[in-house]
Coordinates of C-alpha atoms in Angstrom, one line a residue:
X1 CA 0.0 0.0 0.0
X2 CA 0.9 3.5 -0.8
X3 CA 2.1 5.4 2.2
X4 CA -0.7 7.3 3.6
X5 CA -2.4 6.9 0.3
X6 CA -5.6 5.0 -0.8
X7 CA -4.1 3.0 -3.5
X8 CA -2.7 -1.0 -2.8
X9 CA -1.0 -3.1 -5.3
X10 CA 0.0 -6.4 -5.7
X11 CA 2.4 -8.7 -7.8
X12 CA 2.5 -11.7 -9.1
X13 CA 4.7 -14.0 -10.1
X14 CA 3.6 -17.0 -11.9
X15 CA 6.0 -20.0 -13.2
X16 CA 5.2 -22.8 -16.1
X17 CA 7.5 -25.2 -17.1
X18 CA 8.3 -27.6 -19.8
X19 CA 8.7 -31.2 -18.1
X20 CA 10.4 -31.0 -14.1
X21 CA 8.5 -29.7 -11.2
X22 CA 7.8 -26.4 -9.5
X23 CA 7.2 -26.1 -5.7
X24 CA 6.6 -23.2 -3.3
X25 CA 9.6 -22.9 -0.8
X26 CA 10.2 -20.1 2.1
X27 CA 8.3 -18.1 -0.3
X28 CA 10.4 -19.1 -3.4
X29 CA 9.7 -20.5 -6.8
X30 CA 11.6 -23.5 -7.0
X31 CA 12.2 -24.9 -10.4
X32 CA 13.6 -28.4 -10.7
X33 CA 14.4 -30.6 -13.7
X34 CA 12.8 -28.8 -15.9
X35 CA 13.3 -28.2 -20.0
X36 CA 12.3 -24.9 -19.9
X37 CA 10.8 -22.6 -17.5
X38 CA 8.7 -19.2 -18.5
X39 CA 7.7 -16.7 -15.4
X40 CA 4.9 -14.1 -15.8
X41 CA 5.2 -11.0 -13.8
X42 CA 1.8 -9.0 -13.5
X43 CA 1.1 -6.3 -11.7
X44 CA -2.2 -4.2 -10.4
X45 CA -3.5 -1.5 -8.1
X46 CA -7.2 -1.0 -6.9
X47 CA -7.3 2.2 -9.3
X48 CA -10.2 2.7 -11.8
X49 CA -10.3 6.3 -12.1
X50 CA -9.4 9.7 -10.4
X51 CA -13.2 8.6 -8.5
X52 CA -12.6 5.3 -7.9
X53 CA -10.3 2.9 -6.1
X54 CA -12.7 0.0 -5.9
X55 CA -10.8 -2.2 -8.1
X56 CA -9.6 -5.9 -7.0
X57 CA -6.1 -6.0 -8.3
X58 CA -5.8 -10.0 -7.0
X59 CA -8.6 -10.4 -9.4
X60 CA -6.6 -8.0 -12.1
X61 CA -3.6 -10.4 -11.9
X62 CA -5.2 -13.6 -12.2
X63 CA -7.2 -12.9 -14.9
X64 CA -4.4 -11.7 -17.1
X65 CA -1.9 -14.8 -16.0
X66 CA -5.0 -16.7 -17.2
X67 CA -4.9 -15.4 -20.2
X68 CA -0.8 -15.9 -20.7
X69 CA -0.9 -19.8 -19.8
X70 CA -0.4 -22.0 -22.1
X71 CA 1.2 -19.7 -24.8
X72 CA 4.5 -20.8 -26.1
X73 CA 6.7 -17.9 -25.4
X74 CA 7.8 -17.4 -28.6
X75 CA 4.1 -16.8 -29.5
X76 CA 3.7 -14.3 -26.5
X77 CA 6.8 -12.4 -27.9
X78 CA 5.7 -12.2 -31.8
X79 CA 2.2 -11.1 -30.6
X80 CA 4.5 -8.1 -28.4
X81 CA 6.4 -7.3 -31.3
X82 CA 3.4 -7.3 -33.9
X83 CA 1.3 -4.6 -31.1
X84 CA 4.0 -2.6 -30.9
X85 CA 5.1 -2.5 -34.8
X86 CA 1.4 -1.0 -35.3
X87 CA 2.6 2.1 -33.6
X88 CA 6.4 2.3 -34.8
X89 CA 6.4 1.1 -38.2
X90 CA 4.1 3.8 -38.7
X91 CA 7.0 6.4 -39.6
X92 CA 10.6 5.7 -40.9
X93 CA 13.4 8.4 -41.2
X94 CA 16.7 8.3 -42.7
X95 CA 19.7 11.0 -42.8
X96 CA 22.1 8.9 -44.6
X97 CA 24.7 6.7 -43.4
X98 CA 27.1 7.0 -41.0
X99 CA 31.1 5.9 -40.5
X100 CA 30.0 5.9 -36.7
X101 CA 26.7 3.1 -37.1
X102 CA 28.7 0.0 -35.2
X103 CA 29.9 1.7 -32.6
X104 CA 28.2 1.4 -29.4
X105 CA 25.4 4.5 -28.7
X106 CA 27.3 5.1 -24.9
X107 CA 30.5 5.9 -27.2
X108 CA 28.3 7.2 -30.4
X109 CA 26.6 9.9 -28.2
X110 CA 30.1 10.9 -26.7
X111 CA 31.4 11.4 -30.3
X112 CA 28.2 13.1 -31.7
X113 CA 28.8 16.8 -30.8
X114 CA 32.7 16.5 -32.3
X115 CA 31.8 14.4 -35.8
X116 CA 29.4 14.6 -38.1
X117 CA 26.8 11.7 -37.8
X118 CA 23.2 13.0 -38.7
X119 CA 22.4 9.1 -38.9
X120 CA 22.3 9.7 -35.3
X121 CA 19.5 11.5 -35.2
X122 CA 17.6 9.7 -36.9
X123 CA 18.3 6.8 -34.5
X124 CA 17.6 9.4 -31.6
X125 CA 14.1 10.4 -32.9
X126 CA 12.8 7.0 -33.0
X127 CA 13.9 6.1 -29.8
X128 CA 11.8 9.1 -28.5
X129 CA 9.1 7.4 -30.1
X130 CA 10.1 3.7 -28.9
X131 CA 9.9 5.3 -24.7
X132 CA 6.2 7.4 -26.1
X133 CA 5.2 4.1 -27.5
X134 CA 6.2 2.4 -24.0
X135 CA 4.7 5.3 -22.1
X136 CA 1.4 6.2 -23.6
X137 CA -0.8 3.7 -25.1
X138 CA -4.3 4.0 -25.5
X139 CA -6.6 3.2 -22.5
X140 CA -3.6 3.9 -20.0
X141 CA -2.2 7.0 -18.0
X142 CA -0.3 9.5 -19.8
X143 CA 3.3 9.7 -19.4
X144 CA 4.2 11.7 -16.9
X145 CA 7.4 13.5 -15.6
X146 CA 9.7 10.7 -14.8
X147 CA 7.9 7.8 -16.7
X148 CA 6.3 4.9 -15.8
X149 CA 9.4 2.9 -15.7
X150 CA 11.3 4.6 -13.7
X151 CA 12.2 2.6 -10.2
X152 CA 11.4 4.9 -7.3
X153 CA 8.3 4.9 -4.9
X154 CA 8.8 8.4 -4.5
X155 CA 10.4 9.5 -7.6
X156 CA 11.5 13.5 -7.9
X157 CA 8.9 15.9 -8.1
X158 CA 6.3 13.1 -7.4
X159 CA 6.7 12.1 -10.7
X160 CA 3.6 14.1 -11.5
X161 CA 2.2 16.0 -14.5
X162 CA 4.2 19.1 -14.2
X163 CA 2.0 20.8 -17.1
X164 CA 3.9 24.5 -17.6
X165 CA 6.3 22.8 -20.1
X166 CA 7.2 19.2 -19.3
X167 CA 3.9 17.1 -19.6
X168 CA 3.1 19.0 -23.0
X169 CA 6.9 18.1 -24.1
X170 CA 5.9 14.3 -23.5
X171 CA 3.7 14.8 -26.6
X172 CA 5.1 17.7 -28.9
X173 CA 6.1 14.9 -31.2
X174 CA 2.9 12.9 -31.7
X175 CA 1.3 14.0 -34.5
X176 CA 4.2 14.7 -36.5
X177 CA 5.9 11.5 -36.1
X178 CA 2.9 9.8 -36.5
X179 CA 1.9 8.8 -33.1
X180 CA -1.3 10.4 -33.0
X181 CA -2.9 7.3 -31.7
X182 CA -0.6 8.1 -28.2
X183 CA -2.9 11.3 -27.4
X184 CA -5.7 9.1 -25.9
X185 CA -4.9 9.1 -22.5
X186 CA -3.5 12.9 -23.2
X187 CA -7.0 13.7 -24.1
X188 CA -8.9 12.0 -21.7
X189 CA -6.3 13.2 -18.4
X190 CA -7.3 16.8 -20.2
X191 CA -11.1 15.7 -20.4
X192 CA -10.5 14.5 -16.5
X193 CA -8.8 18.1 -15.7
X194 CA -11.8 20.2 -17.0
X195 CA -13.9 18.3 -14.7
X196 CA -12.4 19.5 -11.6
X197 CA -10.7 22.5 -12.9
X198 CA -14.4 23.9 -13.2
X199 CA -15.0 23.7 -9.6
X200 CA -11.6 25.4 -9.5
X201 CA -12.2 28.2 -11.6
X202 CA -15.3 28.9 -9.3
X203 CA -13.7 28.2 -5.8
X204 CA -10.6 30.3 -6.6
X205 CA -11.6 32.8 -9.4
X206 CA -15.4 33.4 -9.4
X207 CA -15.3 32.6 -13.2
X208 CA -16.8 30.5 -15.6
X209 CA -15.1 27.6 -17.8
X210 CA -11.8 24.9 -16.4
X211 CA -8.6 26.3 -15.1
X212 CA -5.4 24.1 -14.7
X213 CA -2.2 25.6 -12.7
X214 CA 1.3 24.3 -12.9
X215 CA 0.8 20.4 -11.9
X216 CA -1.7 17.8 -11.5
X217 CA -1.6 14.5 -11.0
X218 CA -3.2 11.1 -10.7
X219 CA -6.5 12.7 -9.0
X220 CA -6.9 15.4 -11.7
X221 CA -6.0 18.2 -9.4
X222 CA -6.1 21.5 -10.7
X223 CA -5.3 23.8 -7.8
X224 CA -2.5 25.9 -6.6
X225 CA -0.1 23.9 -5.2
X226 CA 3.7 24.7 -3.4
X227 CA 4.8 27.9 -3.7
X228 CA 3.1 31.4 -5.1
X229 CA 5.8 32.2 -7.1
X230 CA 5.2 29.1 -9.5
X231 CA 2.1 27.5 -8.2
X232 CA 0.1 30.9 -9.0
X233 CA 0.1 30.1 -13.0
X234 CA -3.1 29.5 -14.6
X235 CA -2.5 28.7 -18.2
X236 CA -2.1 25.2 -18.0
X237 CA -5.5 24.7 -19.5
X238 CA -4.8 27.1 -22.3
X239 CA -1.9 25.1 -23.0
X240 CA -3.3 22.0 -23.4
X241 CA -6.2 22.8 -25.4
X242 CA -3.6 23.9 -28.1
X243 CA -3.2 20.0 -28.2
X244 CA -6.6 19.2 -28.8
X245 CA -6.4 22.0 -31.7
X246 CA -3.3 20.8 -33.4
X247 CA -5.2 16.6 -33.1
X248 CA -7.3 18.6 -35.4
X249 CA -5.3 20.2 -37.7
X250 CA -3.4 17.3 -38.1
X251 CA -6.0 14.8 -38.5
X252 CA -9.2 16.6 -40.1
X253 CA -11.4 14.8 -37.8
X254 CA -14.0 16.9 -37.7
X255 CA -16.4 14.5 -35.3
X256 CA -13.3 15.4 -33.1
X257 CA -13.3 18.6 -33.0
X258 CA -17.2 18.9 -32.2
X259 CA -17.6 16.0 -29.6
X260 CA -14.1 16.4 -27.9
X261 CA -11.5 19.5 -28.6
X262 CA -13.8 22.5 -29.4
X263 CA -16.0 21.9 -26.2
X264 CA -12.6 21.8 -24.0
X265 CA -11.1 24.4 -25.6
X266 CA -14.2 26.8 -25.4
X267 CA -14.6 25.6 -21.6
X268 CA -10.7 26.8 -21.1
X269 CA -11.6 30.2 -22.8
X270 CA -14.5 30.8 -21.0
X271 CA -12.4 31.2 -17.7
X272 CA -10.1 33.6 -19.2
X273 CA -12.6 35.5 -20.6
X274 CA -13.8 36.1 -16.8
X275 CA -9.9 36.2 -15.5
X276 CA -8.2 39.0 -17.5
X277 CA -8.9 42.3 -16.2
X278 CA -7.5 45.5 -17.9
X279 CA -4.4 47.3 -17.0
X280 CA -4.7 50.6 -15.6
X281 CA -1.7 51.7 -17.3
X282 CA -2.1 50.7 -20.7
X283 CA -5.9 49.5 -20.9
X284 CA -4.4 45.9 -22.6
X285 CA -6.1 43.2 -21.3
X286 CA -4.0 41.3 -18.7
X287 CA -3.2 38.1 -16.6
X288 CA -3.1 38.4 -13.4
X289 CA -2.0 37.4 -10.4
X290 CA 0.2 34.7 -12.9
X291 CA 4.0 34.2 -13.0
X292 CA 6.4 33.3 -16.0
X293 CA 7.5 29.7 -15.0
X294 CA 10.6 29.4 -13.4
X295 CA 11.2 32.7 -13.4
X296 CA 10.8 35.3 -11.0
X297 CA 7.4 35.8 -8.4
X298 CA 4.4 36.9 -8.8
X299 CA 3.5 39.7 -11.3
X300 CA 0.7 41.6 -13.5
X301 CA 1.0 40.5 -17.5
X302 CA 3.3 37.6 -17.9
X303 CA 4.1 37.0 -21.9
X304 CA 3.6 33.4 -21.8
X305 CA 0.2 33.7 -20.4
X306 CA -0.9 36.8 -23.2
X307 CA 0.7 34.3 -26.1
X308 CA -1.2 31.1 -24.8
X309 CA -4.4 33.0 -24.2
X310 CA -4.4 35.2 -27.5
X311 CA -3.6 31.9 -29.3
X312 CA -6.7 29.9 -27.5
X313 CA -9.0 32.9 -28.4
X314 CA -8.1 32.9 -32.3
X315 CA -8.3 28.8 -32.0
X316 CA -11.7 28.9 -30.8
X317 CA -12.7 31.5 -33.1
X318 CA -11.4 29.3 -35.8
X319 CA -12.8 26.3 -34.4
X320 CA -16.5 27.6 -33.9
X321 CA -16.4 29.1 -38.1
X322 CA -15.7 25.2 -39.3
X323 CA -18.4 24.0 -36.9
X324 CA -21.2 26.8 -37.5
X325 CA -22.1 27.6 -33.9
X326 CA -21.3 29.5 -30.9
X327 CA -21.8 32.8 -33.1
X328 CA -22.2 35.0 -30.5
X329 CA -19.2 33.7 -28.5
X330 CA -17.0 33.9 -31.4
X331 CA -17.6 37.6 -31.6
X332 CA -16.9 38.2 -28.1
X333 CA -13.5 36.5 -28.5
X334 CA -12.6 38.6 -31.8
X335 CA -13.6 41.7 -29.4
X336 CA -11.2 40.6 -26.5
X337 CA -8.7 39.2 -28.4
X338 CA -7.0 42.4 -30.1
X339 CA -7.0 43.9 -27.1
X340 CA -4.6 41.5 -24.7
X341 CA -1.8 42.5 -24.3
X342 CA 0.8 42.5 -27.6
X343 CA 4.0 40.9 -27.0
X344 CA 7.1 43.9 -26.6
X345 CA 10.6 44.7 -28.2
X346 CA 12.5 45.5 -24.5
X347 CA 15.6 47.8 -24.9
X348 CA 17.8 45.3 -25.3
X349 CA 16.3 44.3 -28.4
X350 CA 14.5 41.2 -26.8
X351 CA 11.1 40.0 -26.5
X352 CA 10.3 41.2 -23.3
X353 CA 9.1 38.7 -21.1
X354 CA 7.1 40.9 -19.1
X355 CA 4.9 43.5 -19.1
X356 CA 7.4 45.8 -18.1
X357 CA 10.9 45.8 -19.3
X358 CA 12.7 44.1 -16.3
X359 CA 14.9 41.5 -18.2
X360 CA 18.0 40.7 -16.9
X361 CA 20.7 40.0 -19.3
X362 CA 23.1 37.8 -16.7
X363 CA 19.9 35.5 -16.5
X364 CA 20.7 32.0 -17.6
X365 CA 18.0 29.4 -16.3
X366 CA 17.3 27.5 -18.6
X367 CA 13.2 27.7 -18.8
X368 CA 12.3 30.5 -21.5
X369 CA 8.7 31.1 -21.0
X370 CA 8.1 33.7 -23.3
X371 CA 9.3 32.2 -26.1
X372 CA 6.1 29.9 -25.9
X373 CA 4.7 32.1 -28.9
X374 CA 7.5 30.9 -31.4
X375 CA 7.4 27.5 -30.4
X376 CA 5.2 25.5 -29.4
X377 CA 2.8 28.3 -30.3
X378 CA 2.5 30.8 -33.3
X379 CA 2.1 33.9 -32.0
X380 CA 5.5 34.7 -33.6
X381 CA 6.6 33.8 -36.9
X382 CA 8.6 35.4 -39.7
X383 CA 5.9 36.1 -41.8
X384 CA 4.1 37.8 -39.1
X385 CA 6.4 40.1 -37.8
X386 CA 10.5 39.6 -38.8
X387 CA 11.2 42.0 -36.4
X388 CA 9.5 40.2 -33.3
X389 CA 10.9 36.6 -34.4
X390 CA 14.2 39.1 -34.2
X391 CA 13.5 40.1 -30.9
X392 CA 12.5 36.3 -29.8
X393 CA 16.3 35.4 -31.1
X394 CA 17.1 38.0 -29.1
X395 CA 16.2 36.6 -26.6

């Protein structure tokens, strides 16, 4: 059992043999005389849902060791390979060859950054892929911050959902390496999050719509958690729904983006629409009280909250034209929308990452927030504005 936690587990192992015998010893498998010997390792919890931990995980584990006996291993391993090959043989890549393929990746990686071996990458792409793949199949959790494989009980950060860059990272290569079948548990954690962020947004803001901070976890929670100078970040939501945009770009699926995105998306706009408040300074619509992860406390007009929000807004407008609805809604977000506030040319030439110049040149961390609107986003692009995407280098 988790540690003051609700959730118990149990493992099993299970032994069949070709000819010899098997016998329970001290509580050890004991193996003798035989031709061959195959052991099954499952593994359950009581966990249903973020609602539910009613489930019988003695009765989990017996029912898929059931299923496993009386397989030749051999078959058990083709039918492995063939389930996975219907997610990775779905996209192939190739740079060329490299005078570098046979030596060993430990000694391949050391050598990568002093010789030219674009073969390399290739090999590195896929095996992002391979650990998605691993991490994310459909009807299962999403991968989270350390993975699912990793061998802690209390793994750094709580291996949570830390969703101001990292859990979005996870799947920033699903749809163009053809892995768009990964996003299912994505979608339904974000489906899960809207749930509870309503009563969120309510309890905490007095708005309308989902809010999502900085992590969540297991349980779907949406709240502030540690600190305020990183807990109090309310774009999470925003951020995720550009996920449920891009499934659509991507894929056309227009039952999708009716049933499933647009109704999450126009939920996560909904509470911005009753969050930002105009700045007495400048009358731009603002975020606030918000943060720029990772950098700095608590302040009035982060960047990365104005690109994530503007880009929402012109998603959902975009998203309501293809379906035919939500008319009056759309209009309101074309009002707002030009007036949040625009991202700013600092005088050091960079995209300010604030709504007042404050950026510190001698500032190395290694999270830049602002530069959410060039990438994941597209609130900056050459074609837009050279000059901004100048600034954003800047930067």
């Amino acid at each position: 059992q988790v540690k003051d936690g609700a959730l118990k587990g149990e493992a099993t192992l299970t032994a069949e043999v070709k000819k010899g015998t098997i016998k329970i010893i001290n509580n050890k498998i004991v193996i003798t005389g035989a031709d061959e010997a195959t052991l099954f390792l499952t593994a359950a919890t009581n966990f249903v849902n973020a609602n539910d931990v009613s489930g019988n995980p003695k009765l989990k584990n017996s029912s898929a060791v059931h299923g496993l006996l009386g397989t030749p291993y051999e078959d058990l391993k083709a039918s492995h390979i063939k389930e996975y090959q219907t997610y990775y043989n779905t996209f192939s890549v190739n740079f060329g060859q490299s005078e570098n393929e046979n030596l060993p990746t430990d000694q391949r990686l050391e050598k990568f950054g002093t010789s030219k071996d674009a073969a390399f990458t290739a090999l590195y792409m896929q095996y992002g892929r391979y650990l998605l793949i691993s991490s994310s199949r459909p009807g299962t959790q999403p991968a989270n911050l350390q993975g699912i494989w990793n061998n802690l009980l209390s793994p750094p950060w709580g291996s949570k959902y830390t969703t101001n860059i990292n859990f979005e990272m996870n799947y920033w290569p699903t749809e163009i390496l053809n892995l768009s079948a990964l996003n299912e548990p994505l979608f339904k954690k974000i489906k899960g999050l809207s749930v509870s962020g309503k009563e969120t947004a309510k309890e905490y803001y007095n708005a309308k719509g989902w809010v999502l901070h900085h992590n969540t976890d297991l349980w779907n929670g949406t709240a502030p958690i540690n600190a305020s100078n990183h807990g109090i970040w309310v774009s999470g939501g925003g951020w995720l729904s550009q996920h449920l945009w891009e499934h659509y770009l991507f894929n056309n699926d227009k039952k999708f983006l009716q049933t499933e995105g647009y109704p999450l998306m126009k939920e996560a706009a909904l509470f911005f629409e009753d969050f930002l408040i105009k700045d007495p300074k400048t009358g731009w619509l603002i975020s606030t009280p918000s943060n720029s992860p990772e950098n700095g406390g608590l302040v009035a007009g982060p960047t990365m909250d104005h690109q994530i929000i503007r880009t929402l807004f012109r998603n959902c407008i975009e998203a309501s034209k293809i379906l035919g609805i939500d008319e009056a809604f759309r209009k309101s977000l074309e009002e707002k929308v030009v007036q949040i506030a625009p991202n700013q040319i600092g005088k050091y030439g960079q995209l300010q990452e604030w709504l007042e110049d404050k950026d510190d040149t001698t500032n190395k961390h290694r999270h830049v927030s602002h530069l959410w609107g060039v990438y994941p986003g597209n609130d900056i692009n050459w074609d837009a504005d050279k000059k901004m995407m100048n600034a954003a280098k800047q930067s």
